[in-house]
mmCIF file of C-alpha atoms in Angstrom:
data_model
loop_
_atom_site.group_PDB
_atom_site.id
_atom_site.type_symbol
_atom_site.label_atom_id
_atom_site.label_comp_id
_atom_site.label_asym_id
_atom_site.label_seq_id
_atom_site.Cartn_x
_atom_site.Cartn_y
_atom_site.Cartn_z
ATOM 1 C CA UNK A 1 21.661 29.471 5.803
ATOM 2 C CA UNK A 2 21.378 27.500 2.624
ATOM 3 C CA UNK A 3 18.247 25.565 1.512
ATOM 4 C CA UNK A 4 20.012 22.321 1.762
ATOM 5 C CA UNK A 5 20.974 23.037 5.576
ATOM 6 C CA UNK A 6 17.224 23.878 6.377
ATOM 7 C CA UNK A 7 16.065 20.736 4.751
ATOM 8 C CA UNK A 8 18.604 18.621 6.783
ATOM 9 C CA UNK A 9 17.552 20.434 9.897
ATOM 10 C CA UNK A 10 13.831 19.873 9.368
ATOM 11 C CA UNK A 11 14.532 15.995 8.524
ATOM 12 C CA UNK A 12 16.607 15.795 11.734
ATOM 13 C CA UNK A 13 13.855 17.448 13.707
ATOM 14 C CA UNK A 14 11.243 15.052 12.197
ATOM 15 C CA UNK A 15 13.477 11.945 13.077
ATOM 16 C CA UNK A 16 13.902 13.171 16.694
ATOM 17 C CA UNK A 17 10.012 13.633 17.029
ATOM 18 C CA UNK A 18 9.450 10.121 15.546
ATOM 19 C CA UNK A 19 12.028 8.551 17.983
ATOM 20 C CA UNK A 20 10.428 10.483 20.996
ATOM 21 C CA UNK A 21 7.161 8.984 19.978
ATOM 22 C CA UNK A 22 8.337 5.551 19.806
ATOM 23 C CA UNK A 23 9.904 5.805 23.184
ATOM 24 C CA UNK A 24 6.531 7.323 24.556
ATOM 25 C CA UNK A 25 7.938 10.805 25.029
ATOM 26 C CA UNK A 26 6.237 13.903 23.717
ATOM 27 C CA UNK A 27 3.111 14.298 21.771
ATOM 28 C CA UNK A 28 1.245 11.404 20.283
ATOM 29 C CA UNK A 29 1.428 11.002 16.596
ATOM 30 C CA UNK A 30 -1.031 12.970 14.786
ATOM 31 C CA UNK A 31 -3.859 10.916 13.056
ATOM 32 C CA UNK A 32 -2.629 11.824 9.516
ATOM 33 C CA UNK A 33 0.767 10.507 10.403
ATOM 34 C CA UNK A 34 -0.466 7.161 11.729
ATOM 35 C CA UNK A 35 -3.670 6.753 9.671
ATOM 36 C CA UNK A 36 -2.438 4.975 6.486
ATOM 37 C CA UNK A 37 -0.854 1.770 7.528
ATOM 38 C CA UNK A 38 -2.098 1.665 11.062
ATOM 39 C CA UNK A 39 -5.589 2.166 9.747
ATOM 40 C CA UNK A 40 -5.127 -0.712 7.205
ATOM 41 C CA UNK A 41 -3.876 -2.879 10.048
ATOM 42 C CA UNK A 42 -7.187 -2.007 12.117
ATOM 43 C CA UNK A 43 -9.186 -2.823 9.218
ATOM 44 C CA UNK A 44 -7.535 -6.233 8.773
ATOM 45 C CA UNK A 45 -8.169 -7.055 12.565
ATOM 46 C CA UNK A 46 -11.817 -5.891 12.034
ATOM 47 C CA UNK A 47 -12.085 -8.254 8.922
ATOM 48 C CA UNK A 48 -10.654 -11.258 10.884
ATOM 49 C CA UNK A 49 -13.072 -10.544 13.847
ATOM 50 C CA UNK A 50 -16.031 -10.454 11.314
ATOM 51 C CA UNK A 51 -14.961 -13.671 9.823
ATOM 52 C CA UNK A 52 -14.045 -12.112 6.492
ATOM 53 C CA UNK A 53 -10.769 -14.163 6.231
ATOM 54 C CA UNK A 54 -10.086 -13.343 2.570
ATOM 55 C CA UNK A 55 -10.176 -9.766 3.232
ATOM 56 C CA UNK A 56 -7.924 -10.319 6.290
ATOM 57 C CA UNK A 57 -5.438 -12.187 4.179
ATOM 58 C CA UNK A 58 -5.513 -9.690 1.376
ATOM 59 C CA UNK A 59 -3.580 -7.415 3.688
ATOM 60 C CA UNK A 60 -0.614 -9.834 3.303
ATOM 61 C CA UNK A 61 1.892 -10.229 0.487
ATOM 62 C CA UNK A 62 1.927 -13.674 -1.214
ATOM 63 C CA UNK A 63 5.242 -14.375 0.466
ATOM 64 C CA UNK A 64 4.648 -12.939 3.991
ATOM 65 C CA UNK A 65 6.828 -14.128 6.710
ATOM 66 C CA UNK A 66 4.773 -15.203 9.864
ATOM 67 C CA UNK A 67 6.481 -15.401 13.228
ATOM 68 C CA UNK A 68 4.292 -16.325 16.213
ATOM 69 C CA UNK A 69 4.990 -17.793 19.589
ATOM 70 C CA UNK A 70 6.124 -21.489 19.391
ATOM 71 C CA UNK A 71 4.468 -24.329 21.267
ATOM 72 C CA UNK A 72 1.130 -26.149 21.268
ATOM 73 C CA UNK A 73 -1.168 -23.278 22.609
ATOM 74 C CA UNK A 74 -0.978 -20.526 20.047
ATOM 75 C CA UNK A 75 -2.930 -20.918 16.707
ATOM 76 C CA UNK A 76 -0.467 -20.879 13.922
ATOM 77 C CA UNK A 77 2.601 -21.120 16.201
ATOM 78 C CA UNK A 78 6.011 -20.824 14.984
ATOM 79 C CA UNK A 79 7.408 -19.613 11.623
ATOM 80 C CA UNK A 80 5.409 -19.849 8.291
ATOM 81 C CA UNK A 81 6.071 -18.483 4.870
ATOM 82 C CA UNK A 82 3.329 -17.285 2.451
ATOM 83 C CA UNK A 83 -0.187 -16.206 2.656
ATOM 84 C CA UNK A 84 -1.670 -19.828 2.152
ATOM 85 C CA UNK A 85 0.642 -21.106 5.020
ATOM 86 C CA UNK A 86 -0.962 -18.545 7.302
ATOM 87 C CA UNK A 87 -4.272 -19.735 6.198
ATOM 88 C CA UNK A 88 -3.559 -23.404 6.884
ATOM 89 C CA UNK A 89 -1.799 -22.786 10.210
ATOM 90 C CA UNK A 90 -3.312 -19.766 11.880
ATOM 91 C CA UNK A 91 -6.766 -19.621 10.440
ATOM 92 C CA UNK A 92 -7.438 -23.328 10.570
ATOM 93 C CA UNK A 93 -6.024 -23.617 14.236
ATOM 94 C CA UNK A 94 -8.266 -20.697 15.307
ATOM 95 C CA UNK A 95 -11.333 -22.142 13.568
ATOM 96 C CA UNK A 96 -11.014 -25.404 15.356
ATOM 97 C CA UNK A 97 -9.834 -23.848 18.632
ATOM 98 C CA UNK A 98 -12.275 -20.911 19.207
ATOM 99 C CA UNK A 99 -15.950 -20.326 18.799
ATOM 100 C CA UNK A 100 -15.012 -16.722 18.476
ATOM 101 C CA UNK A 101 -11.355 -15.318 18.374
ATOM 102 C CA UNK A 102 -9.553 -12.038 17.475
ATOM 103 C CA UNK A 103 -7.364 -9.317 18.414
ATOM 104 C CA UNK A 104 -8.463 -6.244 20.131
ATOM 105 C CA UNK A 105 -6.080 -3.344 19.428
ATOM 106 C CA UNK A 106 -5.699 -0.694 22.061
ATOM 107 C CA UNK A 107 -2.892 1.485 20.701
ATOM 108 C CA UNK A 108 -0.851 1.740 17.365
ATOM 109 C CA UNK A 109 2.722 3.109 16.881
ATOM 110 C CA UNK A 110 3.780 3.779 13.257
ATOM 111 C CA UNK A 111 7.326 4.253 12.025
ATOM 112 C CA UNK A 112 6.904 5.405 8.433
ATOM 113 C CA UNK A 113 10.657 5.433 7.837
ATOM 114 C CA UNK A 114 10.987 1.804 8.959
ATOM 115 C CA UNK A 115 7.599 0.739 7.202
ATOM 116 C CA UNK A 116 6.464 -0.938 10.531
ATOM 117 C CA UNK A 117 3.275 -0.633 12.580
ATOM 118 C CA UNK A 118 3.102 -2.019 16.077
ATOM 119 C CA UNK A 119 -0.267 -2.840 17.674
ATOM 120 C CA UNK A 120 -0.508 -3.196 21.336
ATOM 121 C CA UNK A 121 -3.651 -4.887 22.631
ATOM 122 C CA UNK A 122 -4.903 -8.518 23.624
ATOM 123 C CA UNK A 123 -6.098 -11.676 21.888
ATOM 124 C CA UNK A 124 -9.715 -12.390 22.979
ATOM 125 C CA UNK A 125 -11.908 -15.428 22.280
ATOM 126 C CA UNK A 126 -14.202 -18.121 23.517
ATOM 127 C CA UNK A 127 -12.377 -21.364 23.241
ATOM 128 C CA UNK A 128 -14.225 -24.604 22.041
ATOM 129 C CA UNK A 129 -12.546 -26.394 24.969
ATOM 130 C CA UNK A 130 -12.543 -25.400 28.516
ATOM 131 C CA UNK A 131 -14.551 -22.676 30.218
ATOM 132 C CA UNK A 132 -12.154 -19.925 30.655
ATOM 133 C CA UNK A 133 -12.429 -16.981 28.257
ATOM 134 C CA UNK A 134 -9.263 -15.794 26.448
ATOM 135 C CA UNK A 135 -8.020 -12.174 27.220
ATOM 136 C CA UNK A 136 -4.266 -12.265 26.752
ATOM 137 C CA UNK A 137 -2.065 -9.261 26.402
ATOM 138 C CA UNK A 138 -0.009 -9.186 22.960
ATOM 139 C CA UNK A 139 1.951 -7.006 20.714
ATOM 140 C CA UNK A 140 1.982 -7.400 16.848
ATOM 141 C CA UNK A 141 4.486 -5.778 14.574
ATOM 142 C CA UNK A 142 3.611 -5.736 10.963
ATOM 143 C CA UNK A 143 6.222 -4.653 8.341
ATOM 144 C CA UNK A 144 5.119 -3.287 5.116
ATOM 145 C CA UNK A 145 6.300 -3.059 1.583
ATOM 146 C CA UNK A 146 4.045 -0.571 -0.125
ATOM 147 C CA UNK A 147 0.593 -1.436 0.903
ATOM 148 C CA UNK A 148 1.161 -5.208 1.603
ATOM 149 C CA UNK A 149 2.380 -6.748 4.973
ATOM 150 C CA UNK A 150 5.797 -8.723 4.280
ATOM 151 C CA UNK A 151 6.301 -9.701 7.904
ATOM 152 C CA UNK A 152 4.169 -10.321 11.048
ATOM 153 C CA UNK A 153 5.556 -10.790 14.457
ATOM 154 C CA UNK A 154 3.436 -11.783 17.276
ATOM 155 C CA UNK A 155 4.570 -11.339 20.939
ATOM 156 C CA UNK A 156 2.492 -12.824 23.650
ATOM 157 C CA UNK A 157 2.731 -15.365 26.434
ATOM 158 C CA UNK A 158 1.199 -18.575 24.743
ATOM 159 C CA UNK A 159 0.861 -20.074 28.182
ATOM 160 C CA UNK A 160 -2.312 -17.954 28.782
ATOM 161 C CA UNK A 161 -3.902 -19.593 25.686
ATOM 162 C CA UNK A 162 -6.033 -22.783 26.283
ATOM 163 C CA UNK A 163 -4.338 -24.776 23.639
ATOM 164 C CA UNK A 164 -4.927 -25.617 19.817
ATOM 165 C CA UNK A 165 -7.572 -28.250 18.953
ATOM 166 C CA UNK A 166 -5.783 -30.310 16.246
ATOM 167 C CA UNK A 167 -7.373 -32.040 13.329
ATOM 168 C CA UNK A 168 -7.048 -35.236 15.059
ATOM 169 C CA UNK A 169 -8.779 -33.872 18.289
ATOM 170 C CA UNK A 170 -11.582 -32.529 16.021
ATOM 171 C CA UNK A 171 -12.084 -35.719 14.279
ATOM 172 C CA UNK A 172 -12.293 -37.621 17.571
ATOM 173 C CA UNK A 173 -14.681 -35.055 18.970
ATOM 174 C CA UNK A 174 -17.026 -35.280 15.889
ATOM 175 C CA UNK A 175 -16.860 -39.158 16.167
ATOM 176 C CA UNK A 176 -17.782 -39.036 19.728
ATOM 177 C CA UNK A 177 -20.708 -36.678 19.012
ATOM 178 C CA UNK A 178 -21.891 -38.858 16.253
ATOM 179 C CA UNK A 179 -21.822 -41.957 18.576
ATOM 180 C CA UNK A 180 -23.648 -39.940 21.427
ATOM 181 C CA UNK A 181 -26.347 -38.939 18.823
ATOM 182 C CA UNK A 182 -26.825 -42.606 17.748
ATOM 183 C CA UNK A 183 -27.080 -43.575 21.323
ATOM 184 C CA UNK A 184 -29.770 -41.019 22.010
ATOM 185 C CA UNK A 185 -31.783 -42.277 18.982
ATOM 186 C CA UNK A 186 -31.757 -45.960 20.043
ATOM 187 C CA UNK A 187 -34.254 -47.335 22.320
ATOM 188 C CA UNK A 188 -36.041 -44.014 23.210
ATOM 189 C CA UNK A 189 -39.510 -45.180 21.975
ATOM 190 C CA UNK A 190 -39.793 -42.250 19.454
ATOM 191 C CA UNK A 191 -39.428 -44.619 16.337
ATOM 192 C CA UNK A 192 -42.017 -44.341 13.568
ATOM 193 C CA UNK A 193 -45.160 -46.533 14.062
ATOM 194 C CA UNK A 194 -47.297 -47.735 11.117
ATOM 195 C CA UNK A 195 -50.777 -46.602 11.138
ATOM 196 C CA UNK A 196 -53.638 -48.835 10.396
#
């Protein structure tokens, strides 16, 4: 058998193994196979959870394409283009809407030939409005070009999210809080007295 035929055979065997793993058949991928980009994705999730937003956004290309569930419940809903658009939509919505918020990955699948990593897990958080904790199953697909993410696809049921606090909602809440503080300060008898 020629060297060329052996190489083609080994490549075909590798592709079949990758396809089986993607379909959930056969052995789980070796850590060395999934470590690079999946590890980078995990680090980005960790940075976000720790509040290191610049480190999180550094994983993305300047012109990253962002695709999230549409509607009024998911932070950064809809389609966005560029790292700064992700900051303005997703990050700012999450800051206003949650005291704590993040993605808890449970399993990663990586397709090196397709430059894609898929994370299965859940969005978790403590909303600033309402009393129910967020723990909603989700899948994220990140496509890479080199070491930068060029596409983010988020798949979840946005009906399970409590809703995004808009800038207007936040301004009204702050105004009401200021009014309440002023009302508490008026007529409570704790004013300063002159001493003689």
